[in-house]
Amino acid sequence: MNLILKTLTFLVFCNVALIAQTSQRWQQEANYKMNIDVDVDKHQYKGSQTIEYTNNSPDPLNKIFYHLYFNAFQPNSMMDVRSQDISDPDRRVKSRIGRLNADEIGYIQVNSLSMDGTALNYETVGTILEVALASPILPGSTVKLEMEWDAQVPVQIRRSGRDNKEGINYSMSQWYPKLCEYDYQGWHANPYVGREFHGIWGDFDVNINIASDHIVGASGLLQAQMDKVVGGKKNWHFIAENVHDFVWAADPDYTVTQKTRADGTEMKFYFQENDKTREVWARLPDIMDKAFDYINTHFGQYPYPIYSIIQGGDGGMEYPMATLITGERGLGSLVGVSVHELMHSWYQMILGTNESLYAWMDEGFTSYATDRVMNHLKEIGALPGEPVSKENLFVNTYASYINFNASGIDEPLSTHADHFNSNAAYGVGSYVKGNIFLNQLEYIIGKENFDKGMLRYFDEWKFRHPNPNDFIRVMEKESGLELDWYKEYWVNSTRLPDYNIKGVSAEERKSTKIKLSNKGQMPMPVDLVVNFKDGSKTVYHIPLRIMRGEKPIENENDNYVVLEDWPWTHPDYEFVIPFKIKKIKSVNLDPSNRMCDMDRSNNEKLLIKN
Ligand SMILES: [Zn+2]
């Protein structure tokens, strides 16, 4: 190669490398500085906010939107009507919003808004502030948005609010004017009807001025807490970096405990000490420490310096570096909710999927991981209770989904979280079917590919907004298998597979024919085990042709045979094995219970009666 050609080749190579790097999806950035002054007698606060907003998109923005979540807690709001009109109302909400008095409702009243010093026109439309810009925010530019507002904290109905049922004064989630996310799918100015969230990555620097007897827990690290009391109030200053939301809670009766993990992560616990909480909250730090160990190893290293578990809210709800949970629970329930909400640090706080569009990617993935963590805690004796084998860990989860699927009100996971016809379809779809999505994927691509893929997904997509395709592409790359069909069937439809053993019959030359069929509407690769009377067994794997390959052997000790692949168009499949039928004790389809098979009663053929 001459020098010019070499130089050209080098330049082309550089360009390809550059394209590979820059083809990563752009995302906006919003850095908040907020000062909050709380009047605990009126349950109101004054806020001021400066956001440095960087438009990393290729589009000039002629308008922007803010969420004003507190406005949902007003009679006749979209959340009020939706909560009552849906076929199966949430017990926590029902008609409670409609009955709120003027001093009990929530509101955010914007008093002024400017961009780079120029006042802006804006209009409050329910829970969204619509802002038309006089001049566009150009691609690549950063603007300074300054706002002042008054707010009233609603009586606690859902997640945020004052005086929750366990007596926590302030559960402050979805509490400030929050810029709506603009991403590669456009604006996400979703009105708040009670479900899911999506936010912009950035840093939060928050000062909270509140009556001096209150103790404040929050997202991020406490920078300073002024001992000086001014006008009966103390100042609390928190910083949370590289997050997409900020939560805080305050109560005069918080007991605060902490534990520093071996890797330096600080864990803090805020709870009201009484007979219901004392013992279980004393045991929580050691158990959560062990949970962290397992999670870091299997799902990616927790990247933030602190995590706070704070009593508040109306059940459990995840936020960056913190959670609000109700705290008067038995040990199993307290650990269960704490692990679930901590797991959300991975599935939504760090891997920031748009929950409104893909609720199953945060609730489902979180539920799956929680089941594994809880079982591990039992295995190591950190939590009372019998662990179950991996083969049976999700059996009840599968059964409950299969039941629901047969009910006729199941809806595809591709439904927007706000738009499911029932709370049940949203709940089962996102928590249960999303959970199965992962365990069944492990079946399809094999345990080793799956475990590596989960860590790779974390590494490649942390602090970004992955969507279902991004996830499945990681798994395709890790396994070398084609998986688009799985995503399409599982996410966009409510179809299920129903494989069954049609027959086992003697053949010539001391062999046996096994006939299978799929009576369901979804294809799958098939694992099948033949158990012999002498106690030995052979595992057969039938690849699904559209995967263009098959998972590697999962257990090196198995007699393992990979058969001809199965085209999904063909309902029937048969193969011959070189064993006399007299030697066979039973044939079992899907012995690891990881396929979500509609009817398992036809998955086993017993050839002798015990
Ligand atoms: Zn959850």
PDB file of N, CA, C and O and ligand atoms in Angstrom, residues 318 340-341 344 362-363 366 431, ligand 1:
ATOM      1  N   GLU A 318     -40.357   4.069  43.747  1.00  0.00           N
ATOM      2  CA  GLU A 318     -38.937   4.256  43.509  1.00  0.00           C
ATOM      3  C   GLU A 318     -38.607   5.663  43.043  1.00  0.00           C
ATOM      4  O   GLU A 318     -39.358   6.250  42.288  1.00  0.00           O
ATOM      5  N   HIS A 340     -37.626  -4.599  46.114  1.00  0.00           N
ATOM      6  CA  HIS A 340     -38.299  -4.214  44.863  1.00  0.00           C
ATOM      7  C   HIS A 340     -37.932  -2.769  44.486  1.00  0.00           C
ATOM      8  O   HIS A 340     -37.535  -2.492  43.350  1.00  0.00           O
ATOM      9  N   GLU A 341     -38.069  -1.861  45.441  1.00  0.00           N
ATOM     10  CA  GLU A 341     -37.807  -0.450  45.118  1.00  0.00           C
ATOM     11  C   GLU A 341     -36.322  -0.214  44.843  1.00  0.00           C
ATOM     12  O   GLU A 341     -35.969   0.585  43.974  1.00  0.00           O
ATOM     13  N   HIS A 344     -35.472  -1.056  41.354  1.00  0.00           N
ATOM     14  CA  HIS A 344     -35.827  -0.008  40.388  1.00  0.00           C
ATOM     15  C   HIS A 344     -34.668   0.959  40.157  1.00  0.00           C
ATOM     16  O   HIS A 344     -34.671   1.700  39.169  1.00  0.00           O
ATOM     17  N   ASP A 362     -39.652  -1.686  33.293  1.00  0.00           N
ATOM     18  CA  ASP A 362     -39.181  -1.362  34.650  1.00  0.00           C
ATOM     19  C   ASP A 362     -39.879  -2.224  35.696  1.00  0.00           C
ATOM     20  O   ASP A 362     -39.234  -2.857  36.523  1.00  0.00           O
ATOM     21  N   GLU A 363     -41.214  -2.317  35.654  1.00  0.00           N
ATOM     22  CA  GLU A 363     -41.893  -3.138  36.676  1.00  0.00           C
ATOM     23  C   GLU A 363     -41.635  -4.633  36.482  1.00  0.00           C
ATOM     24  O   GLU A 363     -41.461  -5.375  37.446  1.00  0.00           O
ATOM     25  N   THR A 366     -37.922  -5.410  37.218  1.00  0.00           N
ATOM     26  CA  THR A 366     -37.746  -5.259  38.668  1.00  0.00           C
ATOM     27  C   THR A 366     -38.364  -6.444  39.404  1.00  0.00           C
ATOM     28  O   THR A 366     -37.765  -6.996  40.333  1.00  0.00           O
ATOM     29  N   TYR A 431     -46.139  -6.009  35.503  1.00  0.00           N
ATOM     30  CA  TYR A 431     -45.389  -6.692  36.570  1.00  0.00           C
ATOM     31  C   TYR A 431     -45.172  -8.173  36.256  1.00  0.00           C
ATOM     32  O   TYR A 431     -44.077  -8.695  36.403  1.00  0.00           O
TER      33      TYR A 431
HETATM   34 ZN    ZN B   1     -42.191  -1.310  41.036  1.00  0.00          ZN
END
